[in-house]
Coordinates of C-alpha atoms in Angstrom, one line a residue:
M28 CA -0.1 -0.6 0.0
V29 CA 1.5 3.9 -1.1
A30 CA 1.5 5.6 2.7
T31 CA 3.3 9.0 1.6
R32 CA 2.9 10.1 5.5
P33 CA 4.0 7.0 6.8
G34 CA 3.2 6.7 10.1
L35 CA 0.8 9.1 10.7
F36 CA -2.5 7.4 11.3
D37 CA -0.9 4.2 13.2
G38 CA -1.7 0.7 11.3
S39 CA -4.1 2.4 9.0
L40 CA -3.1 3.5 5.4
F41 CA -3.4 7.5 3.5
T42 CA -3.6 8.7 0.3
L43 CA -3.1 11.7 -0.8
F44 CA -4.3 14.1 -4.2
P45 CA -1.5 12.6 -6.4
R46 CA 1.3 15.4 -6.6
A47 CA 1.9 15.3 -10.8
L48 CA -1.7 14.6 -11.6
S49 CA -2.9 11.6 -14.0
N50 CA -1.2 8.9 -15.7
S51 CA -2.8 7.1 -18.6
S52 CA 0.7 5.7 -19.7
L53 CA 0.7 3.0 -17.0
S54 CA -1.1 0.2 -15.6
P55 CA -3.0 0.9 -13.0
T56 CA -1.2 -1.6 -11.1
V57 CA 2.7 0.1 -11.0
L58 CA 1.4 3.9 -10.6
N59 CA 1.6 5.5 -7.1
A60 CA -1.0 6.8 -5.5
S61 CA 0.3 9.8 -3.4
Q62 CA 2.0 10.4 -7.4
Y63 CA -0.6 10.5 -10.1
A64 CA -4.0 9.4 -10.0
R65 CA -5.0 6.9 -13.8
K66 CA -7.3 9.1 -14.5
L67 CA -8.2 13.3 -13.4
V68 CA -11.6 15.3 -15.3
N69 CA -12.6 18.7 -14.2
I70 CA -9.5 18.8 -11.1
I71 CA -6.9 20.5 -11.2
P72 CA -4.3 21.1 -8.5
N73 CA -5.7 23.9 -6.3
K74 CA -3.6 26.7 -6.5
K75 CA -4.5 28.6 -2.6
K76 CA -3.8 25.4 -1.2
A77 CA -0.8 23.5 -2.2
G78 CA -1.3 19.3 -2.0
S79 CA -5.3 18.6 -2.9
G80 CA -7.2 18.8 -5.7
A81 CA -10.0 21.5 -6.9
L82 CA -12.2 21.7 -9.2
R83 CA -12.7 24.0 -12.2
Y84 CA -13.7 27.0 -12.3
G85 CA -16.9 27.6 -14.9
M86 CA -17.8 29.7 -17.5
G87 CA -20.3 32.6 -17.7
K88 CA -21.6 34.4 -20.8
K89 CA -20.0 37.3 -22.4
G90 CA -21.6 39.6 -24.5
P91 CA -24.2 38.9 -26.7
V92 CA -25.4 35.8 -28.9
S93 CA -23.7 36.1 -32.7
V94 CA -25.8 35.7 -35.3
V95 CA -23.3 32.5 -36.8
E96 CA -21.1 30.2 -34.5
L97 CA -17.9 31.2 -33.5
I98 CA -15.1 29.0 -35.0
D99 CA -12.1 30.9 -33.6
G100 CA -10.5 33.7 -32.2
W101 CA -8.1 35.8 -31.6
E102 CA -7.0 39.0 -29.2
Y103 CA -6.3 42.7 -30.5
R104 CA -4.5 45.5 -28.3
R105 CA -5.8 48.6 -29.2
S106 CA -3.2 51.7 -29.3
D107 CA -5.2 53.2 -26.4
G108 CA -4.4 49.6 -24.3
T109 CA -8.1 48.0 -24.2
I110 CA -8.8 45.1 -25.5
E111 CA -11.0 44.0 -28.3
T112 CA -11.1 40.0 -30.0
I113 CA -11.8 39.7 -33.3
S114 CA -13.5 36.6 -34.8
L115 CA -13.7 33.6 -37.3
G116 CA -17.9 32.6 -38.4
S117 CA -18.7 30.1 -39.8
D118 CA -19.9 32.2 -42.7
N119 CA -16.0 33.1 -43.9
A120 CA -15.9 36.6 -42.3
L121 CA -14.8 38.4 -39.6
Y122 CA -15.9 40.5 -36.5
R123 CA -14.9 42.6 -34.0
Y124 CA -16.6 42.0 -30.2
D125 CA -16.5 46.0 -28.5
E126 CA -16.9 45.1 -25.1
A127 CA -17.8 49.0 -24.4
L128 CA -20.4 48.2 -26.6
D129 CA -21.6 45.0 -26.3
A130 CA -21.7 43.9 -29.9
Y131 CA -20.4 42.4 -32.6
E132 CA -19.4 44.1 -35.8
E133 CA -19.0 42.5 -39.2
V134 CA -15.9 43.9 -40.0
K135 CA -14.6 41.6 -43.2
T136 CA -16.2 39.5 -46.1
G137 CA -15.4 36.3 -48.1
L138 CA -12.8 34.4 -46.8
S139 CA -12.3 31.0 -48.3
D140 CA -14.0 28.2 -46.6
L141 CA -11.1 26.0 -47.3
G142 CA -8.5 27.7 -45.6
L143 CA -6.4 27.4 -42.1
V144 CA -6.8 31.2 -39.9
G145 CA -4.0 32.3 -37.9
T146 CA -2.0 35.0 -36.9
T147 CA 0.8 36.9 -36.2
T148 CA 0.8 40.1 -34.6
F149 CA 3.9 42.5 -36.4
N150 CA 4.4 46.2 -35.8
G151 CA 1.8 46.6 -33.5
K152 CA -1.4 44.7 -36.2
L153 CA -2.1 41.7 -36.5
I154 CA -1.0 39.3 -39.6
F155 CA -3.7 37.5 -40.9
Y156 CA -3.2 34.4 -43.4
N157 CA -5.4 31.3 -44.8
G158 CA -3.3 29.8 -47.0
L159 CA -6.1 31.2 -50.2
D160 CA -6.7 34.3 -50.1
A161 CA -4.6 37.5 -49.9
N162 CA -2.4 38.2 -46.4
F163 CA -3.1 41.3 -45.3
A164 CA -2.8 42.9 -42.2
Y165 CA -4.8 44.8 -39.1
D166 CA -4.2 48.3 -36.7
G167 CA -7.4 48.6 -35.0
T168 CA -9.6 50.3 -38.4
D169 CA -8.4 48.6 -41.5
F170 CA -7.8 45.5 -43.2
T171 CA -5.3 45.9 -45.6
D172 CA -3.9 43.2 -48.1
L173 CA 0.5 42.7 -47.7
G174 CA 2.0 44.4 -50.6
E175 CA 4.2 46.2 -52.2
Y176 CA 6.1 48.6 -55.1
V177 CA 8.8 46.6 -56.8
E178 CA 11.4 48.5 -58.9
D179 CA 11.6 47.0 -62.2
R180 CA 15.8 46.6 -62.8
L181 CA 15.3 43.0 -64.7
A182 CA 13.8 45.4 -67.2
G183 CA 15.5 47.7 -69.2
N184 CA 14.9 50.7 -72.4
Y185 CA 12.2 52.7 -70.4
T186 CA 10.0 54.7 -73.0
W187 CA 7.4 57.5 -73.1
I188 CA 4.2 56.6 -75.6
S189 CA 2.1 59.0 -74.9
S190 CA 0.6 60.5 -71.5
S191 CA -1.5 57.3 -71.1
S192 CA 1.3 55.4 -71.9
F193 CA 5.1 53.6 -72.1
S194 CA 7.2 50.6 -73.1
L195 CA 9.8 48.5 -71.9
K196 CA 11.8 45.6 -72.8
P197 CA 11.3 42.9 -70.0
A198 CA 13.2 40.3 -68.9
G199 CA 12.4 37.1 -70.4
G200 CA 9.3 35.5 -69.6
R201 CA 8.6 38.0 -67.0
M202 CA 5.0 39.4 -67.0
D203 CA 4.8 42.1 -64.3
Y204 CA 2.1 44.4 -65.9
P205 CA -1.3 42.4 -65.8
D206 CA -4.6 44.4 -65.8
D207 CA -5.7 46.6 -63.0
R208 CA -2.2 46.3 -61.4
K209 CA -0.9 49.8 -60.0
V210 CA 2.3 50.7 -61.2
R211 CA 4.4 53.7 -60.0
V212 CA 6.1 55.5 -62.7
K213 CA 9.6 58.6 -62.0
F214 CA 9.7 60.9 -64.9
A215 CA 13.0 63.6 -64.5
S216 CA 10.9 66.2 -64.0
S217 CA 7.6 65.4 -62.0
D218 CA 7.5 62.4 -58.1
P219 CA 6.8 59.4 -59.0
I220 CA 3.0 59.3 -60.5
E221 CA 0.9 56.0 -59.8
A222 CA -1.4 54.6 -62.3
T223 CA -3.6 51.7 -63.0
V224 CA -2.8 49.4 -65.9
S225 CA -5.7 49.0 -68.0
S226 CA -3.9 46.1 -70.7
S227 CA -0.8 45.6 -72.2
S228 CA 1.0 44.6 -75.5
L229 CA 4.2 42.4 -76.2
V230 CA 5.6 43.7 -79.9
A231 CA 8.4 40.9 -80.5
D232 CA 10.3 41.7 -77.2
T233 CA 9.2 44.9 -76.3
L234 CA 6.9 44.9 -73.9
T235 CA 4.0 48.4 -74.3
V236 CA 1.4 49.2 -70.9
S237 CA -1.7 51.1 -71.4
V238 CA -3.0 52.9 -68.3
T239 CA -6.5 54.8 -67.4
G240 CA -6.5 58.2 -67.6
T241 CA -3.6 60.3 -68.7
P242 CA -2.0 60.5 -65.5
F243 CA 1.8 61.0 -67.4
P244 CA 3.1 64.3 -68.6
S245 CA 1.6 65.5 -71.9
S246 CA 5.2 65.5 -74.1
S247 CA 8.1 62.8 -74.4
E248 CA 9.9 62.5 -71.1
V249 CA 12.9 61.0 -69.9
I250 CA 12.1 57.5 -67.7
E251 CA 14.3 56.9 -64.5
M252 CA 12.2 54.0 -62.7
I253 CA 9.8 52.3 -62.7
E254 CA 7.5 50.4 -60.5
Y255 CA 5.2 47.7 -60.0
F256 CA 2.4 46.9 -57.3
D257 CA 2.8 42.6 -56.2
E258 CA 1.8 40.8 -53.5
P259 CA 2.9 37.9 -52.1
P260 CA 1.1 34.5 -52.3
P261 CA -1.6 33.2 -49.5
F262 CA 1.3 31.9 -47.2
S263 CA -0.4 28.6 -45.6
F264 CA 1.4 29.8 -41.7
I265 CA 2.5 33.2 -40.8
T266 CA 4.7 34.2 -38.3
T267 CA 6.7 36.9 -36.4
A268 CA 10.9 36.3 -35.2
N269 CA 13.5 38.5 -35.1
D270 CA 12.4 41.9 -35.8
R271 CA 11.1 39.7 -39.0
L272 CA 8.2 37.7 -40.6
W273 CA 8.6 34.2 -42.3
A274 CA 6.6 32.6 -44.2
L275 CA 5.3 28.9 -45.4
S276 CA 4.3 27.9 -49.4
E277 CA 0.3 28.7 -50.4
G278 CA -2.1 26.1 -50.2
V279 CA -4.3 23.7 -47.5
S280 CA -3.2 22.2 -44.7
R281 CA -4.5 18.9 -44.8
P282 CA -4.6 15.5 -42.7
K283 CA -2.8 13.6 -45.9
V284 CA -2.5 15.5 -48.5
Y285 CA 0.5 17.9 -49.4
R286 CA -0.5 21.1 -49.9
G287 CA 1.6 22.1 -52.3
P288 CA 4.4 21.9 -55.3
D289 CA 7.0 24.3 -52.8
P290 CA 5.8 21.9 -48.6
M291 CA 9.8 22.4 -47.6
K292 CA 10.1 26.5 -48.8
I293 CA 9.6 29.1 -46.9
S294 CA 10.2 32.6 -47.2
Y295 CA 10.6 35.8 -45.4
T296 CA 11.2 39.4 -45.4
P297 CA 14.4 40.9 -46.9
I298 CA 13.8 43.6 -44.9
P299 CA 13.1 44.3 -40.6
N300 CA 10.4 45.5 -39.6
N301 CA 8.1 46.1 -42.6
E302 CA 5.3 43.4 -42.9
N303 CA 5.1 44.7 -46.9
S304 CA 8.7 43.9 -47.9
W305 CA 7.9 40.4 -49.3
F306 CA 9.9 40.8 -52.7
D307 CA 14.4 40.8 -52.9
Q308 CA 14.6 43.6 -54.9
G309 CA 17.0 47.3 -54.6
T310 CA 20.2 45.9 -56.8
D311 CA 20.9 44.8 -60.3
T312 CA 20.8 41.7 -59.0
S313 CA 17.9 41.1 -56.9
T314 CA 15.1 38.8 -58.2
Q315 CA 13.0 40.7 -57.8
E316 CA 11.3 37.5 -56.2
V317 CA 9.8 37.1 -52.9
A318 CA 12.1 36.6 -51.1
Y319 CA 12.7 32.9 -49.7
I320 CA 15.1 29.4 -49.0
N321 CA 14.0 26.1 -49.7
I322 CA 15.4 23.1 -47.0
Q323 CA 14.0 19.9 -49.1
N324 CA 17.2 18.7 -49.6
K325 CA 18.7 19.1 -46.3
A326 CA 15.5 16.3 -45.4
N327 CA 16.6 13.5 -47.3
L328 CA 13.3 12.5 -47.6
F329 CA 9.8 14.0 -48.9
D330 CA 8.3 16.3 -46.1
E331 CA 6.0 18.7 -45.6
L332 CA 7.1 22.1 -42.8
L333 CA 3.3 22.7 -41.4
A334 CA 4.9 25.4 -38.9
I335 CA 7.1 27.5 -37.2
G336 CA 8.8 28.8 -33.5
N337 CA 11.8 29.7 -32.4
Y338 CA 13.6 28.4 -29.4
N339 CA 16.3 29.8 -27.4
G340 CA 17.1 32.7 -30.9
A341 CA 17.5 30.0 -32.9
M342 CA 14.9 29.1 -36.0
V343 CA 12.5 26.4 -35.8
F344 CA 10.6 24.6 -38.9
Y345 CA 8.6 22.3 -38.0
G346 CA 7.7 19.3 -40.5
R347 CA 5.2 16.5 -40.8
L348 CA 7.9 13.7 -39.9
R349 CA 11.0 15.6 -39.4
T350 CA 11.8 19.5 -36.8
Y351 CA 14.8 21.3 -38.8
I352 CA 16.7 23.6 -36.1
W353 CA 18.8 26.3 -38.1
Q354 CA 20.4 29.3 -36.2
G355 CA 21.4 32.9 -37.7
Y356 CA 19.2 36.1 -38.4
D357 CA 19.6 37.2 -42.0
P358 CA 18.9 34.2 -44.7
G359 CA 20.1 37.1 -47.6
E360 CA 23.7 36.9 -46.2
I361 CA 26.2 34.1 -46.7
G362 CA 26.5 32.3 -43.8
G363 CA 23.9 34.1 -42.0
F364 CA 21.7 31.6 -41.9
I365 CA 23.0 27.8 -41.1
P366 CA 21.2 24.2 -40.0
V367 CA 22.2 23.2 -36.7
K368 CA 20.2 19.9 -36.5
T369 CA 16.8 17.9 -37.6
L370 CA 15.0 15.7 -34.6
A371 CA 13.3 12.7 -35.9
V372 CA 10.2 13.6 -34.7
G373 CA 7.8 16.5 -36.6
L374 CA 4.3 17.7 -35.7
V375 CA 0.8 16.7 -36.8
H376 CA -1.1 20.9 -36.6
Q377 CA 0.2 23.9 -37.1
K378 CA -2.4 25.1 -34.3
L379 CA -1.4 22.6 -31.8
R380 CA 2.5 24.2 -30.5
Q381 CA 2.2 26.1 -27.9
P382 CA 5.6 27.9 -26.4
M383 CA 6.6 27.5 -22.4
P384 CA 9.0 28.4 -20.3
N385 CA 12.4 28.6 -22.3
D386 CA 10.9 24.9 -24.5
E387 CA 7.7 25.2 -26.8
A388 CA 5.4 21.9 -26.7
I389 CA 4.0 20.5 -29.7
V390 CA 1.4 17.8 -30.6
T391 CA 3.5 15.3 -32.4
P392 CA 2.3 11.6 -34.4
F393 CA 3.8 10.2 -31.0
G394 CA 2.0 12.5 -28.0
L395 CA 3.1 15.5 -26.7
R396 CA 6.9 17.0 -26.7
T397 CA 9.0 19.2 -26.1
L398 CA 11.9 20.4 -28.5
S399 CA 14.5 20.7 -25.3
V400 CA 14.3 16.8 -24.4
Q401 CA 14.1 16.1 -28.4
A402 CA 17.6 18.1 -28.3
Q403 CA 19.5 17.4 -26.4
T404 CA 18.5 13.5 -27.0
D405 CA 20.9 12.1 -29.0
G406 CA 21.3 8.7 -28.4
I407 CA 19.3 5.7 -29.3
E408 CA 17.4 5.6 -25.6
V409 CA 13.5 6.6 -25.3
T410 CA 13.6 10.0 -22.9
S411 CA 10.3 10.3 -20.6
D412 CA 8.4 14.2 -21.9
I413 CA 6.2 15.3 -20.1
G414 CA 3.8 13.9 -22.8
S415 CA 4.8 10.8 -22.1
T416 CA 1.8 9.6 -19.2
V417 CA -0.9 10.7 -21.3
D418 CA 0.3 8.5 -24.7
G419 CA -1.9 6.5 -24.5
E420 CA -4.7 9.6 -25.0
F421 CA -3.1 11.5 -27.3
S422 CA -2.6 8.7 -29.6
D423 CA -6.5 8.1 -29.5
K424 CA -7.2 11.7 -30.2
I425 CA -4.9 12.5 -32.7
R426 CA -6.3 9.0 -34.6
A427 CA -9.8 10.6 -34.8
L428 CA -7.6 14.2 -35.9
L429 CA -6.8 12.5 -39.1
A430 CA -9.5 11.0 -40.0
D431 CA -10.7 13.4 -42.5
D432 CA -10.0 17.6 -42.9
E433 CA -13.4 18.0 -41.2
S434 CA -12.1 16.6 -38.1
Y435 CA -8.2 18.3 -38.8
R436 CA -9.7 22.2 -38.8
K437 CA -11.1 21.5 -34.9
A438 CA -7.7 21.2 -33.8
R439 CA -6.4 24.3 -31.0
S440 CA -4.8 24.4 -28.1
F441 CA -3.7 27.9 -26.1
F442 CA -2.0 28.8 -23.5
Y443 CA -3.4 30.6 -20.7
Q444 CA -0.8 32.1 -18.9
R445 CA -2.2 33.1 -14.8
D446 CA -3.1 29.8 -13.6
G447 CA -0.8 27.8 -15.7
I448 CA -2.7 25.9 -18.2
F449 CA -2.0 23.9 -21.9
G450 CA -4.9 23.1 -23.1
Y451 CA -4.8 21.1 -26.6
K452 CA -8.4 20.3 -28.6
L453 CA -8.0 17.3 -30.9
D454 CA -11.5 16.2 -30.8
D455 CA -14.9 17.3 -29.6
T456 CA -14.6 14.2 -26.2
G457 CA -12.3 16.0 -23.8
L458 CA -9.8 19.2 -23.6
M459 CA -6.1 17.8 -22.8
V460 CA -5.2 19.9 -19.9
Y461 CA -1.2 20.7 -18.5
V462 CA -1.4 22.4 -15.7
L463 CA 1.5 23.9 -15.1
N464 CA 2.6 25.9 -11.9
D465 CA 4.6 26.1 -8.5
K466 CA 1.8 23.8 -6.4
A467 CA 1.6 20.7 -8.5
K468 CA 2.5 19.9 -12.5
G469 CA 0.7 17.2 -14.3
W470 CA -3.0 16.1 -17.1
T471 CA -6.2 16.3 -16.3
Q472 CA -9.0 17.0 -18.9
F473 CA -11.8 19.4 -19.2
S474 CA -15.5 18.0 -19.6
G475 CA -18.4 19.9 -20.5
Y476 CA -18.5 23.5 -22.4
F477 CA -14.6 23.0 -22.6
A478 CA -14.9 19.7 -24.1
D479 CA -16.6 21.1 -27.6
A480 CA -15.5 24.2 -27.3
N481 CA -14.4 25.9 -30.6
S482 CA -11.8 28.4 -30.2
F483 CA -9.5 29.8 -26.7
I484 CA -8.8 33.4 -26.4
P485 CA -5.8 33.6 -23.6
L486 CA -7.0 37.6 -22.7
G487 CA -3.7 40.2 -21.4
D488 CA -5.2 41.0 -19.2
D489 CA -5.4 37.2 -17.2
R490 CA -9.5 36.0 -18.9
L491 CA -9.6 32.8 -20.6
I492 CA -12.7 33.9 -23.2
I493 CA -14.0 30.4 -24.4
Q494 CA -15.6 30.9 -28.1
R495 CA -19.1 27.9 -28.1
G496 CA -20.9 27.5 -30.6
E497 CA -23.0 31.8 -30.8
Q498 CA -21.7 32.5 -27.9
A499 CA -18.6 33.4 -25.5
Y500 CA -17.7 32.5 -22.4
L501 CA -15.0 33.5 -19.7
Y502 CA -13.9 31.6 -17.8
A503 CA -15.7 31.6 -13.9
N504 CA -11.9 32.1 -11.8
G505 CA -13.0 35.8 -10.3
T506 CA -10.8 37.7 -12.8
D507 CA -13.9 39.6 -15.1
A508 CA -16.0 41.4 -12.8
L509 CA -19.2 40.8 -14.5
V510 CA -18.3 37.0 -13.9
G511 CA -16.9 36.3 -11.3
E512 CA -16.3 32.6 -9.9
A513 CA -18.8 30.6 -10.4
Y514 CA -18.4 26.5 -10.3
A515 CA -21.1 25.5 -13.3
D516 CA -21.3 26.3 -17.2
D517 CA -23.2 28.2 -17.7
E518 CA -25.7 27.0 -15.0
Q519 CA -24.5 23.7 -16.5
P520 CA -23.8 20.7 -13.4
I521 CA -19.5 20.0 -14.5
D522 CA -18.7 16.5 -13.9
A523 CA -16.0 15.4 -12.2
L524 CA -13.6 12.2 -11.7
W525 CA -10.9 11.5 -9.9
W526 CA -9.6 7.5 -10.2
L527 CA -7.3 6.7 -7.3
P528 CA -4.6 3.5 -8.9
W529 CA -5.0 0.2 -7.4
L530 CA -3.6 -0.2 -3.9
S531 CA -1.6 -2.9 -2.2
R532 CA 0.3 -4.2 0.9
S533 CA 2.0 -7.5 1.1
A534 CA -0.5 -8.6 3.7
R535 CA -4.0 -9.3 3.3
W536 CA -6.1 -5.8 4.1
G537 CA -9.7 -5.3 6.2
N538 CA -11.7 -2.6 5.6
R539 CA -14.1 -1.0 7.8
A540 CA -14.3 2.3 6.6
V541 CA -12.8 5.0 4.2
E542 CA -13.1 8.5 5.0
I543 CA -12.7 11.7 2.2
L544 CA -10.4 14.4 3.0
L545 CA -11.7 17.8 1.8
E546 CA -10.1 21.3 2.4
D547 CA -13.0 24.1 1.7
T548 CA -15.3 22.5 -0.2
A549 CA -19.4 23.4 -0.5
P550 CA -21.8 21.8 1.3
N551 CA -24.5 19.5 -0.7
I552 CA -22.6 17.9 -2.7
T553 CA -22.8 14.1 -3.5
I554 CA -20.0 12.1 -4.5
M555 CA -20.5 8.5 -6.0
L556 CA -17.6 6.1 -4.5
D557 CA -17.1 3.2 -6.7
R558 CA -14.5 0.8 -5.3
M559 CA -12.9 -2.4 -6.7
I560 CA -10.9 -5.0 -5.1
D561 CA -8.5 -7.9 -6.4
F562 CA -8.3 -6.3 -9.3
R563 CA -12.1 -6.5 -10.9
E564 CA -13.3 -3.7 -11.6
Q565 CA -16.3 -5.1 -13.6
N566 CA -17.7 -5.7 -9.5
V567 CA -17.8 -2.1 -8.7
V568 CA -19.5 -1.6 -5.1
T569 CA -21.1 2.5 -5.1
S570 CA -21.5 4.0 -2.4
Q571 CA -23.2 7.8 -2.4
V572 CA -21.6 10.3 0.2
P573 CA -22.7 14.0 0.6
V574 CA -20.6 16.3 1.6
V575 CA -22.4 19.0 4.6
G576 CA -20.3 22.2 6.3
G577 CA -19.8 21.7 10.0
G578 CA -21.6 24.6 12.8
S579 CA -19.3 27.4 13.7
Q580 CA -17.4 27.8 16.8
W581 CA -17.3 29.5 19.6
D582 CA -16.8 33.1 19.4
E583 CA -18.2 36.5 19.7
A584 CA -21.2 36.6 17.0
L585 CA -24.4 35.4 17.5
W586 CA -24.7 30.8 17.7
D587 CA -24.1 29.4 14.2
E588 CA -24.3 33.1 12.5
G589 CA -20.5 34.3 13.0
E590 CA -17.5 33.6 10.5
W591 CA -15.3 32.1 11.6
D592 CA -16.6 28.1 10.8
S593 CA -15.1 24.8 11.0
G594 CA -15.2 24.3 7.4
T595 CA -16.8 21.1 5.6
V596 CA -16.7 18.1 7.9
N597 CA -14.6 14.7 6.3
P598 CA -17.2 12.3 5.9
V599 CA -16.9 8.7 7.0
V600 CA -18.1 5.7 4.8
S601 CA -18.9 2.3 6.0
D602 CA -16.7 0.5 3.3
K603 CA -16.3 -3.5 5.0
F604 CA -14.6 -5.1 2.4
L605 CA -10.8 -7.9 2.9
A606 CA -9.1 -7.3 -0.1
D607 CA -6.1 -9.5 -0.7
K608 CA -4.5 -8.1 -4.0
A609 CA -5.5 -4.7 -4.1
F610 CA -8.0 -2.4 -4.2
C611 CA -8.8 0.6 -5.7
Y612 CA -11.4 3.7 -5.3
R613 CA -12.9 5.6 -7.8
L614 CA -15.0 9.2 -7.2
S615 CA -17.3 11.5 -9.6
F616 CA -19.7 13.7 -8.7
S617 CA -21.7 16.5 -10.7
T618 CA -22.5 20.2 -8.6
T619 CA -23.2 24.1 -9.9
E620 CA -21.3 24.9 -6.4
G621 CA -18.1 24.9 -5.2
P622 CA -15.1 25.7 -4.2
V623 CA -14.5 21.3 -4.2
N624 CA -11.1 21.0 -2.8
L625 CA -10.5 17.2 -2.5
L626 CA -7.0 16.7 -0.2
G627 CA -7.4 12.2 -1.2
L628 CA -8.7 9.8 1.3
R629 CA -7.9 7.4 4.3
P630 CA -8.8 3.6 4.0
I631 CA -9.9 2.5 8.1
G632 CA -9.1 -0.7 8.8
R633 CA -5.7 -3.3 9.6

């Protein structure tokens, strides 16, 4: 039998709430009950008191019902410091929610229904991408497509034709002047003149370009420079690192099919701190193409990049099959960006990567892994990682995630810093949650509204928004004055479970009763206590255990009305049995009240 406090109760057994939370990868016959539970649902470490488990908080409604289902969302911090959220609707439009107005406003429409929409923050803007539509930026007021004027140094023989046309000799095979493209022409006697291409005609090796209106000089003048406006391709992923934007090739990321002909191409902005600078230009040797590197020949296998991260100053390119670590700041310089290491583990989805303190956590085909452990393990030995204790559950969820395109689009992950919660949604059966704080760390699961939520938006003011259907909710942990603290999902009960591993000792155990150890727990909750013996999980004895509060202690207040109270009474349940090998308990309850803090169990017997 596991005795976490030997000698505390002479002749009895004592089991504390597990310090490392749940472990579903080991047999419950070999788990240490003081270290692990075999399963936890909606229970997290108690931040207020170390050593006990607490029922998670519930959710309270935030804002009105939206006109459409909200399927993803992001925070935007305005220049005045206030927060708004931008949400993606099921109608493929973007909606802005303003807390002051308490209303949703449609702000952009027409996005593809196939792309995986994502964002990154750069220069105080939200940069949006989805692999199919033009990349665009949001500055708190307007949405603007990314793009820039490119000086056409590859062309030659600039010639004025008329006040509405000019000609040039383009570089071989290039067509940089399609209809409706903007151009800028610098004549000797004027500032650059902007115009829009109406038509073009290539005769022999000379291209004549006509523009709308008559913006050019009325008589022949020397043309000093011609620029055309161009946009980068619709990237499938964009991130911010080292004062630059980094991006992956266009197309839709799908569970089983690669998205296009350049799955290992990495584009970047050659000029730092400029979200519109994507083209290699400005010198006679410039290509006038989007600046990129292609690491296909570094892979030695058919791989596809899904996401980009940053680890200790190094750039990390996550493929489906491998992870590629590169060092440097400027890929445009010779020797300024070099490969460092390739890891034989990949990423299953671009939205299943979360930065951790001095680390990055990714969902791989084998389960959740951290980059630090994978990068430091060079030998053939298998090294335990933070996801190793729940590999089995992740394996089932990853299999469901990769089943089809619809399932693949549901993947989400988030980090809620205030409570140290890393959440990973791979299906609708439950949210996998890793808790990291100074009290305890390990895995649990969230069911209820967390399980079938569409997206999660951690806000910079320590609040967590959960978008579910047409309604947004706030995690009711007291960080929002209107929602406060609650232990129900919008008045719906939260189902909690704590399943202990098998408890055993060398001699036969004769049990008489069991005490449930509680701390600061709301009364009027009924705990269902299931007991199994000798590894026969099909033989379950269930007891209903009501939780009641204790009466007031003697003080100067009126009897039973004082603030100084004795707290929750630990219920003792008669449970007589003989266990030749082992026994275990499973606690479950459903409640809309709280808090509920579980310290442990004390079997009474010998």
